[in-house]
Every structure is written in C-alpha cells, then in structure tokens.
C-alpha cells in the first residue's frame, strides 16, 4: 500500500480585475466565470482551469488548462483559444462578418472595411470579437469611422494557426 | 470532387506486403480482402467538439462546406462522421475546424477513448498523449471537468497537444513531459488510464505508405520492452477498480497480446483482469489471440480486440481493457 500523494497546490489568482475587464469591453456577464479558476503560470499568461482539476505534484505539469489572456502587453488580450471559448458570451464589441471578410480574417489582412451596420455593437477603438453566422472565429482590432477613414479592423488571426487556413474557409 | 490518391501497388504478391505476410495464416481466406483494403486510401473521420455544440448543430456547417451529402454517421457513435477517402478536401482548413467545432481522427483512433468511457469528474492519465487527438476526445467525454494528465516524452509533439487544447477550448488537461516508463509515485492514482504506446504502426499503412518499408528486420522485442514498462507503470497507478485501455496501431502480437500477458504475469492475474470491451454497434472486431508462434496467452486475452482494416474500411488496431481488481501489494 502506498499513501495517496498530495496533488499540486495551485496558486489561483484573483480573477475580479480580469472579469471586470472582459465585462467592460465585451459585456461578458461577470457570473459566467463562477465554475472556473484562474491561474497565472508566468509573467505573460493567465490560464483558465475547471474547479475539479487535480494535477500531480510530480511530474510537475508544464501547462494546465486553457491559455486564456496574454498579459505581457499594454492592453491585455484574450488568446485566440480564449476568444473561441468565451466569445459566445460577448454582447458588445462583437462583429458579424461576411464570407469575404472571413477569408480576409483568415489571411491575416489589415484594414478590412466594415459597414456601419456591422459596427452597431462596437464601442471604441480596440479589441473586437469576430463571428460568422454566430460562430466565433477570433479577434480583431477595431478602428471606428473617422474623418480620415471608414470603420475597419485588423485580423488577429495568429500566425501559428494561419498555415491551416486557406483562401475560402467554407470550401 | 476528384480523387487525388494514387492507388497503392496491388500487392498480394509485391514486396510491399512482405512484412505483413507473417499474419497471413491468421487471416486465411480473408488475406486478399486484407491486401485489397490496404491498397486503398483511408476514409477521414470528423468528430464533434461536444463541449461547444451538438452533432446536429454541426450538421448545417458540414452542409455549408459541401461535406454532409458525402458523410455518414459512425454506426457506433452519433457524434462523428465518416467521409470517403475519394473526397479531395483539406478538412483542417475549413471554418468549422478553425473555429474548433470539430476534430479529425481516423475511426480506429476513437475506439480506445470511447471504450475507456471517462466520466466528468474523474482523474485520468494519458501516458503517451501526443499529438493529442485521443486526449481531446477524453476531455470532451468528460465535458471539460475533472483532470486529464496528458503526458508525452516528446516536447515537440506536445506542442501539437497545446494547439488542440487552444482550438477546442479544453480546460481539464494538465500536460507533462516525462518518461511514462518511469513515473514517480507522486503522480497519484487514476480512475482510468489510456496507454496508447509507441509501436511499429503497421496498421497505419493506408495513411502512411512508407511505414511498411521500415519493418524489415523490425526489432519487435526492443519496442515491446518499452511498451511493457509503460503499461506496467500505468497499471500500478490505477486505483482499485480503475480501468486502463492498452492500445496500439499494429498487428504484431509481440506488441499487443504478448505485452499485456507478460505485464499481467508480472503484476499478478489476481490483481488485474482483462475485461470485455463494450460492443461497437455495427463495427466488426476480432478477439485477441491466444497463441502466437510458440507462445500461449491467458484465455481472457479473447476479451481484447483486434481490428483488421478490411472488416470496417479502417486502419489496423488493438485494444485491451484491463481492470485493477484489488490493491496490489507493492
Ligand atoms: C501512438 S503515439 C500516441 C498518440 C496519441 N495518443 C494520440 O492519440 O494523439 C505514441 C507517443 O508515445 C510517445 N512516447 C514514446 N516513448 C515514450 C515514453 N517513454 N514516455 C512517454 N511517451 C512516450 C511518443 O512521443 C508518441 O507521441
């Protein structure tokens, strides 16, 4: 018989500031995160775990849960995986794309024009969540209409994912 | 849609099949069907990310991508579709894939995870997890709850697991990079363990034509030494009553029945048993072998399953479910 070893003690972080951030920008209801734990493995990242995770102490995990928010930047940013995960809960700064815009997004294009109708749920310049027929695709950077230019966005589709994408993502 | 595949050599008589001739007597009059199946490319299977949507919600997306009319649901799983190999589609570039609505795997690869039947709040070990298709399937079956320790010795291959976690939105996976033959006891006990070991990969020749050319003078004994060590260590970490699935994508009894038999010999047949696998509706499997060359295996080896490519138009595979019956004295 051997004794049941202890599991790794995870130092969860206070999620309140991050939940506020996601609520402010994307209108994600604050109570959406009740069944998750927030964990910061390093200076760059916050990951999201479920509440029942019992990782071993040894071998020590090299990663846990879903990489969720990149924090080593001026404006912390949801990862693409994080966006796909919480995007369906967003109520503002969400833009529904056309098929042509979807293809531009997957080609990592910049200055992709948006119609006025598409930007009704957008607030200020900054991150937006992109969807197509209600399915979340990832994130972009939104620039509202100004004197110089019409509203538009840059694709944040990650380089690492981009080699998967082709010109027409609907075949 | 066009077929982009060149047929494999018609090879009942070609050198290509030479390394598999050792199995001819097992198949007897099915040998030609076996050779025929191997000469054809492999159908693709696409399974629903059920943490995100249901299979019926995915259906319209498959339709929009022009896939639905060619797709048939797996006879034994409502959540997955089989698509003919003749379809020339880059499934991994389509929007529903990129948005994490489905994952791609071949049909046989879905079987050990399904048979292991992990439950939402359990603690699961995946000893050899990369590139992660089976880990992801386990995570979905557990509805993103509980713990999966997804381990692999190869850091490069673990990167692939990471990208699946991101795309599918999986929360219940802790990744580790360790030699599974040598896990420390502190890893704890597990309700279920997937032991999907490295092997000679004979059963993957429809996907990777070159694999059979690497088998000349293949050192089965050397490979099975590692397989035994990994299985042994895994079984020791099962909680009493816990279940392990030992799987390979090879036909070689040296890597299948022999490994399971020798490990249970070592751990004691009183403490572990090979239990019957759940029925795969509409899918033909064959029992594990009781004899190979001059060896005999325990009668319960019949509870293990062998999957031959010509029976269900798949790759080749082996699965044994092993249950720990009582605490083994260490
Ligand atoms: C058959 S593949 C696993 C496939 C994986 N289960 C999946 O479904 O994607 C075998 C894996 O075992 C890993 N491996 C080989 N030796 C190992 C060891 N001693 N400990 C842990 N992993 C090992 C290899 O790096 C390889 O990724």
Short mmCIF file of N, CA, C and O in Angstrom, two decimals, chain B residues 179-263:
data_model
loop_
_atom_site.label_atom_id
_atom_site.label_comp_id
_atom_site.label_asym_id
_atom_site.label_seq_id
_atom_site.Cartn_x
_atom_site.Cartn_y
_atom_site.Cartn_z
N UNK B 179 9.09 10.49 -18.99
CA UNK B 179 9.17 9.11 -19.47
C UNK B 179 8.10 8.28 -18.74
O UNK B 179 8.21 8.05 -17.53
N UNK B 180 7.12 7.84 -19.47
CA UNK B 180 5.98 7.15 -18.86
C UNK B 180 6.37 5.80 -18.26
O UNK B 180 5.61 5.21 -17.48
N UNK B 181 7.55 5.31 -18.62
CA UNK B 181 8.00 4.04 -18.06
C UNK B 181 8.52 4.24 -16.64
O UNK B 181 8.83 3.28 -15.94
N UNK B 182 8.56 5.48 -16.24
CA UNK B 182 9.28 5.79 -15.01
C UNK B 182 8.57 6.87 -14.18
O UNK B 182 9.24 7.65 -13.52
N UNK B 183 7.26 6.93 -14.25
CA UNK B 183 6.53 7.96 -13.50
C UNK B 183 6.83 7.86 -12.01
O UNK B 183 6.87 6.75 -11.45
N UNK B 184 6.98 8.99 -11.33
CA UNK B 184 7.13 8.93 -9.88
C UNK B 184 5.78 8.55 -9.25
O UNK B 184 4.72 8.82 -9.83
N UNK B 185 5.84 7.96 -8.07
CA UNK B 185 4.59 7.56 -7.39
C UNK B 185 3.70 8.76 -7.11
O UNK B 185 2.48 8.65 -7.07
N UNK B 186 4.35 9.92 -6.88
CA UNK B 186 3.58 11.14 -6.56
C UNK B 186 2.57 11.52 -7.63
O UNK B 186 1.77 12.42 -7.42
N UNK B 187 2.66 10.89 -8.76
CA UNK B 187 1.70 11.25 -9.80
C UNK B 187 0.28 10.93 -9.35
O UNK B 187 -0.69 11.51 -9.84
N UNK B 188 0.18 10.05 -8.36
CA UNK B 188 -1.13 9.76 -7.78
C UNK B 188 -1.84 8.62 -8.49
O UNK B 188 -1.33 8.06 -9.46
N UNK B 189 -3.03 8.31 -8.02
CA UNK B 189 -3.79 7.21 -8.64
C UNK B 189 -4.84 7.79 -9.58
O UNK B 189 -5.24 8.94 -9.46
N UNK B 190 -5.26 6.94 -10.48
CA UNK B 190 -6.17 7.40 -11.53
C UNK B 190 -7.37 6.46 -11.65
O UNK B 190 -7.26 5.25 -11.43
N UNK B 191 -8.49 7.05 -12.02
CA UNK B 191 -9.69 6.25 -12.24
C UNK B 191 -9.57 5.45 -13.54
O UNK B 191 -10.02 4.32 -13.63
N UNK B 192 -8.99 6.11 -14.54
CA UNK B 192 -8.80 5.44 -15.84
C UNK B 192 -7.51 5.91 -16.47
O UNK B 192 -7.11 7.07 -16.29
N UNK B 193 -6.91 5.01 -17.22
CA UNK B 193 -5.63 5.35 -17.85
C UNK B 193 -5.63 4.88 -19.31
O UNK B 193 -5.97 3.73 -19.59
N UNK B 194 -5.27 5.80 -20.18
CA UNK B 194 -5.09 5.42 -21.57
C UNK B 194 -3.61 5.18 -21.81
O UNK B 194 -2.79 6.06 -21.54
N UNK B 195 -3.30 3.98 -22.30
CA UNK B 195 -1.90 3.61 -22.54
C UNK B 195 -1.77 3.36 -24.04
O UNK B 195 -1.82 2.22 -24.51
N UNK B 196 -1.63 4.43 -24.79
CA UNK B 196 -1.59 4.36 -26.26
C UNK B 196 -0.13 4.44 -26.68
O UNK B 196 0.37 5.51 -27.03
N UNK B 197 0.53 3.31 -26.61
CA UNK B 197 2.00 3.29 -26.65
C UNK B 197 2.60 3.51 -28.04
O UNK B 197 1.93 3.26 -29.05
N UNK B 198 3.86 3.94 -28.08
CA UNK B 198 4.55 3.97 -29.37
C UNK B 198 4.67 2.53 -29.87
O UNK B 198 4.87 1.61 -29.07
N UNK B 199 4.54 2.34 -31.18
CA UNK B 199 4.59 0.97 -31.72
C UNK B 199 5.11 0.98 -33.14
O UNK B 199 5.48 2.04 -33.66
N UNK B 200 5.10 -0.18 -33.76
CA UNK B 200 5.62 -0.27 -35.13
C UNK B 200 4.67 0.36 -36.15
O UNK B 200 5.04 0.53 -37.31
N UNK B 201 3.46 0.68 -35.74
CA UNK B 201 2.50 1.42 -36.59
C UNK B 201 2.09 0.68 -37.86
O UNK B 201 1.65 1.31 -38.83
N UNK B 202 2.20 -0.63 -37.86
CA UNK B 202 1.85 -1.39 -39.07
C UNK B 202 0.46 -1.06 -39.59
O UNK B 202 0.21 -1.02 -40.78
N UNK B 203 -0.45 -0.83 -38.64
CA UNK B 203 -1.85 -0.61 -39.01
C UNK B 203 -2.14 0.73 -39.65
O UNK B 203 -3.27 1.00 -40.06
N UNK B 204 -1.10 1.59 -39.74
CA UNK B 204 -1.34 2.92 -40.30
C UNK B 204 -0.89 3.02 -41.77
O UNK B 204 -0.82 4.10 -42.33
N UNK B 205 -0.62 1.88 -42.40
CA UNK B 205 -0.02 1.94 -43.75
C UNK B 205 -0.94 2.57 -44.79
O UNK B 205 -0.47 3.04 -45.82
N UNK B 206 -2.24 2.63 -44.54
CA UNK B 206 -3.13 3.26 -45.52
C UNK B 206 -2.95 4.77 -45.51
O UNK B 206 -3.30 5.45 -46.46
N UNK B 207 -2.46 5.28 -44.39
CA UNK B 207 -2.26 6.72 -44.24
C UNK B 207 -0.82 7.07 -44.60
O UNK B 207 -0.55 8.10 -45.19
N UNK B 208 0.06 6.20 -44.20
CA UNK B 208 1.48 6.46 -44.37
C UNK B 208 2.09 5.28 -45.10
O UNK B 208 2.44 4.27 -44.50
N UNK B 209 2.18 5.45 -46.42
CA UNK B 209 2.60 4.33 -47.26
C UNK B 209 3.97 3.78 -46.88
O UNK B 209 4.28 2.63 -47.11
N UNK B 210 4.80 4.66 -46.33
CA UNK B 210 6.20 4.26 -46.09
C UNK B 210 6.36 3.30 -44.92
O UNK B 210 7.37 2.64 -44.79
N UNK B 211 5.32 3.24 -44.06
CA UNK B 211 5.52 2.54 -42.79
C UNK B 211 5.94 1.07 -42.99
O UNK B 211 6.81 0.57 -42.29
N UNK B 212 5.38 0.44 -44.02
CA UNK B 212 5.71 -0.99 -44.18
C UNK B 212 7.15 -1.20 -44.65
O UNK B 212 7.72 -2.25 -44.42
N UNK B 213 7.70 -0.17 -45.27
CA UNK B 213 9.08 -0.32 -45.74
C UNK B 213 10.07 -0.24 -44.58
O UNK B 213 11.23 -0.57 -44.72
N UNK B 214 9.60 0.24 -43.42
CA UNK B 214 10.51 0.35 -42.28
C UNK B 214 10.51 -0.92 -41.43
O UNK B 214 11.18 -0.99 -40.41
N UNK B 215 9.73 -1.90 -41.86
CA UNK B 215 9.52 -3.05 -40.97
C UNK B 215 10.47 -4.21 -41.18
O UNK B 215 10.46 -5.17 -40.43
N UNK B 216 11.29 -4.10 -42.22
CA UNK B 216 12.21 -5.20 -42.46
C UNK B 216 13.17 -5.30 -41.26
O UNK B 216 13.73 -4.28 -40.83
N UNK B 217 13.30 -6.45 -40.74
CA UNK B 217 14.13 -6.68 -39.54
C UNK B 217 13.71 -5.80 -38.36
O UNK B 217 14.55 -5.35 -37.59
N UNK B 218 12.44 -5.51 -38.27
CA UNK B 218 11.97 -4.65 -37.18
C UNK B 218 12.23 -5.33 -35.83
O UNK B 218 12.00 -6.53 -35.67
N UNK B 219 12.69 -4.55 -34.88
CA UNK B 219 13.05 -5.10 -33.57
C UNK B 219 11.83 -5.04 -32.63
O UNK B 219 11.72 -4.16 -31.79
N UNK B 220 10.93 -6.00 -32.83
CA UNK B 220 9.71 -6.02 -32.02
C UNK B 220 10.04 -6.14 -30.53
O UNK B 220 9.38 -5.57 -29.68
N UNK B 221 11.07 -6.90 -30.24
CA UNK B 221 11.40 -7.15 -28.84
C UNK B 221 11.82 -5.85 -28.14
O UNK B 221 11.39 -5.55 -27.03
N UNK B 222 12.62 -5.10 -28.84
CA UNK B 222 13.08 -3.84 -28.26
C UNK B 222 11.91 -2.88 -28.02
O UNK B 222 11.78 -2.29 -26.95
N UNK B 223 11.03 -2.80 -29.01
CA UNK B 223 9.87 -1.92 -28.87
C UNK B 223 8.97 -2.40 -27.73
O UNK B 223 8.46 -1.61 -26.94
N UNK B 224 8.81 -3.72 -27.64
CA UNK B 224 7.86 -4.23 -26.64
C UNK B 224 8.41 -4.08 -25.22
O UNK B 224 7.65 -4.03 -24.26
N UNK B 225 9.72 -3.95 -25.11
CA UNK B 225 10.30 -3.72 -23.78
C UNK B 225 9.79 -2.38 -23.23
O UNK B 225 9.37 -2.28 -22.07
N UNK B 226 9.81 -1.37 -24.07
CA UNK B 226 9.31 -0.05 -23.65
C UNK B 226 7.80 -0.12 -23.40
O UNK B 226 7.29 0.43 -22.41
N UNK B 227 7.09 -0.80 -24.28
CA UNK B 227 5.63 -0.91 -24.11
C UNK B 227 5.28 -1.57 -22.78
O UNK B 227 4.38 -1.13 -22.06
N UNK B 228 6.02 -2.62 -22.46
CA UNK B 228 5.76 -3.32 -21.18
C UNK B 228 6.03 -2.39 -20.00
O UNK B 228 5.26 -2.34 -19.05
N UNK B 229 7.14 -1.68 -20.10
CA UNK B 229 7.50 -0.79 -18.98
C UNK B 229 6.43 0.29 -18.80
O UNK B 229 6.05 0.62 -17.67
N UNK B 230 5.93 0.82 -19.89
CA UNK B 230 4.92 1.89 -19.80
C UNK B 230 3.60 1.31 -19.25
O UNK B 230 2.99 1.89 -18.35
N UNK B 231 3.20 0.15 -19.76
CA UNK B 231 1.94 -0.44 -19.29
C UNK B 231 2.04 -0.81 -17.81
O UNK B 231 1.11 -0.56 -17.03
N UNK B 232 3.16 -1.39 -17.44
CA UNK B 232 3.35 -1.80 -16.04
C UNK B 232 3.21 -0.60 -15.09
O UNK B 232 2.46 -0.64 -14.12
N UNK B 233 3.90 0.47 -15.44
CA UNK B 233 3.87 1.66 -14.58
C UNK B 233 2.46 2.24 -14.50
O UNK B 233 2.00 2.72 -13.47
N UNK B 234 1.77 2.19 -15.64
CA UNK B 234 0.40 2.73 -15.68
C UNK B 234 -0.51 1.90 -14.78
O UNK B 234 -1.25 2.45 -13.95
N UNK B 235 -0.43 0.58 -14.91
CA UNK B 235 -1.34 -0.28 -14.14
C UNK B 235 -1.11 -0.12 -12.65
O UNK B 235 -2.05 -0.21 -11.85
N UNK B 236 0.14 0.14 -12.27
CA UNK B 236 0.43 0.35 -10.84
C UNK B 236 -0.28 1.59 -10.31
O UNK B 236 -0.57 1.68 -9.12
N UNK B 237 -0.52 2.56 -11.19
CA UNK B 237 -1.12 3.82 -10.72
C UNK B 237 -2.65 3.82 -10.82
O UNK B 237 -3.29 4.83 -10.55
N UNK B 238 -3.23 2.70 -11.22
CA UNK B 238 -4.70 2.63 -11.26
C UNK B 238 -5.24 2.50 -9.85
O UNK B 238 -4.67 1.79 -9.02
N UNK B 239 -6.36 3.15 -9.58
CA UNK B 239 -7.00 2.93 -8.28
C UNK B 239 -7.68 1.56 -8.35
O UNK B 239 -8.00 1.07 -9.45
N UNK B 240 -7.91 0.92 -7.20
CA UNK B 240 -8.63 -0.36 -7.23
C UNK B 240 -9.96 -0.16 -7.95
O UNK B 240 -10.67 0.82 -7.71
N UNK B 241 -10.26 -1.05 -8.86
CA UNK B 241 -11.48 -0.92 -9.65
C UNK B 241 -11.30 -0.06 -10.89
O UNK B 241 -12.16 -0.02 -11.78
N UNK B 242 -10.16 0.63 -10.97
CA UNK B 242 -9.90 1.50 -12.12
C UNK B 242 -9.61 0.68 -13.38
O UNK B 242 -9.27 -0.50 -13.31
N UNK B 243 -9.73 1.36 -14.52
CA UNK B 243 -9.59 0.65 -15.81
C UNK B 243 -8.54 1.33 -16.68
O UNK B 243 -8.49 2.57 -16.76
N UNK B 244 -7.74 0.50 -17.35
CA UNK B 244 -6.78 1.04 -18.32
C UNK B 244 -7.12 0.48 -19.69
O UNK B 244 -7.57 -0.66 -19.82
N UNK B 245 -6.92 1.30 -20.72
CA UNK B 245 -7.03 0.80 -22.10
C UNK B 245 -5.62 0.80 -22.67
O UNK B 245 -4.97 1.84 -22.72
N UNK B 246 -5.16 -0.39 -23.05
CA UNK B 246 -3.86 -0.51 -23.71
C UNK B 246 -4.14 -0.58 -25.21
O UNK B 246 -4.92 -1.44 -25.65
N UNK B 247 -3.54 0.31 -25.98
CA UNK B 247 -3.83 0.28 -27.41
C UNK B 247 -2.58 0.50 -28.25
O UNK B 247 -1.63 1.16 -27.82
N UNK B 248 -2.63 -0.09 -29.44
CA UNK B 248 -1.57 0.12 -30.43
C UNK B 248 -2.21 0.17 -31.81
O UNK B 248 -3.34 -0.29 -31.99
N UNK B 249 -1.45 0.68 -32.77
CA UNK B 249 -1.94 0.63 -34.15
C UNK B 249 -1.07 -0.36 -34.93
O UNK B 249 -0.59 -0.06 -36.01
N UNK B 250 -0.88 -1.52 -34.35
CA UNK B 250 -0.09 -2.54 -35.03
C UNK B 250 -0.78 -3.90 -34.92
O UNK B 250 -1.59 -4.12 -34.02
N UNK B 251 -0.44 -4.79 -35.86
CA UNK B 251 -0.98 -6.15 -35.82
C UNK B 251 -0.09 -7.08 -35.00
O UNK B 251 -0.48 -8.18 -34.66
N UNK B 252 1.13 -6.62 -34.69
CA UNK B 252 2.15 -7.51 -34.15
C UNK B 252 1.78 -8.03 -32.75
O UNK B 252 1.73 -7.24 -31.80
N UNK B 253 1.57 -9.32 -32.60
CA UNK B 253 1.25 -9.87 -31.28
C UNK B 253 2.34 -9.59 -30.25
O UNK B 253 2.06 -9.46 -29.06
N UNK B 254 3.58 -9.43 -30.73
CA UNK B 254 4.68 -9.12 -29.80
C UNK B 254 4.43 -7.79 -29.09
O UNK B 254 4.93 -7.56 -27.99
N UNK B 255 3.70 -6.87 -29.76
CA UNK B 255 3.45 -5.55 -29.18
C UNK B 255 2.06 -5.48 -28.55
O UNK B 255 1.72 -4.48 -27.94
N UNK B 256 1.27 -6.51 -28.74
CA UNK B 256 -0.10 -6.49 -28.25
C UNK B 256 -0.31 -7.54 -27.16
O UNK B 256 -0.02 -7.32 -25.99
N UNK B 257 -0.78 -8.72 -27.59
CA UNK B 257 -1.11 -9.76 -26.61
C UNK B 257 0.07 -10.09 -25.71
O UNK B 257 -0.09 -10.25 -24.50
N UNK B 258 1.25 -10.18 -26.32
CA UNK B 258 2.40 -10.57 -25.50
C UNK B 258 2.69 -9.54 -24.41
O UNK B 258 2.99 -9.88 -23.27
N UNK B 259 2.60 -8.29 -24.76
CA UNK B 259 2.87 -7.21 -23.79
C UNK B 259 1.89 -7.31 -22.63
O UNK B 259 2.28 -7.31 -21.46
N UNK B 260 0.62 -7.42 -22.96
CA UNK B 260 -0.41 -7.45 -21.92
C UNK B 260 -0.21 -8.70 -21.05
O UNK B 260 -0.23 -8.62 -19.81
N UNK B 261 0.02 -9.83 -21.70
CA UNK B 261 0.18 -11.07 -20.95
C UNK B 261 1.38 -11.00 -20.00
O UNK B 261 1.27 -11.34 -18.82
N UNK B 262 2.49 -10.54 -20.53
CA UNK B 262 3.71 -10.53 -19.70
C UNK B 262 3.58 -9.55 -18.53
O UNK B 262 4.03 -9.83 -17.43
N UNK B 263 2.94 -8.42 -18.79
CA UNK B 263 2.80 -7.43 -17.70
C UNK B 263 1.87 -7.98 -16.62
O UNK B 263 2.14 -7.84 -15.42
#
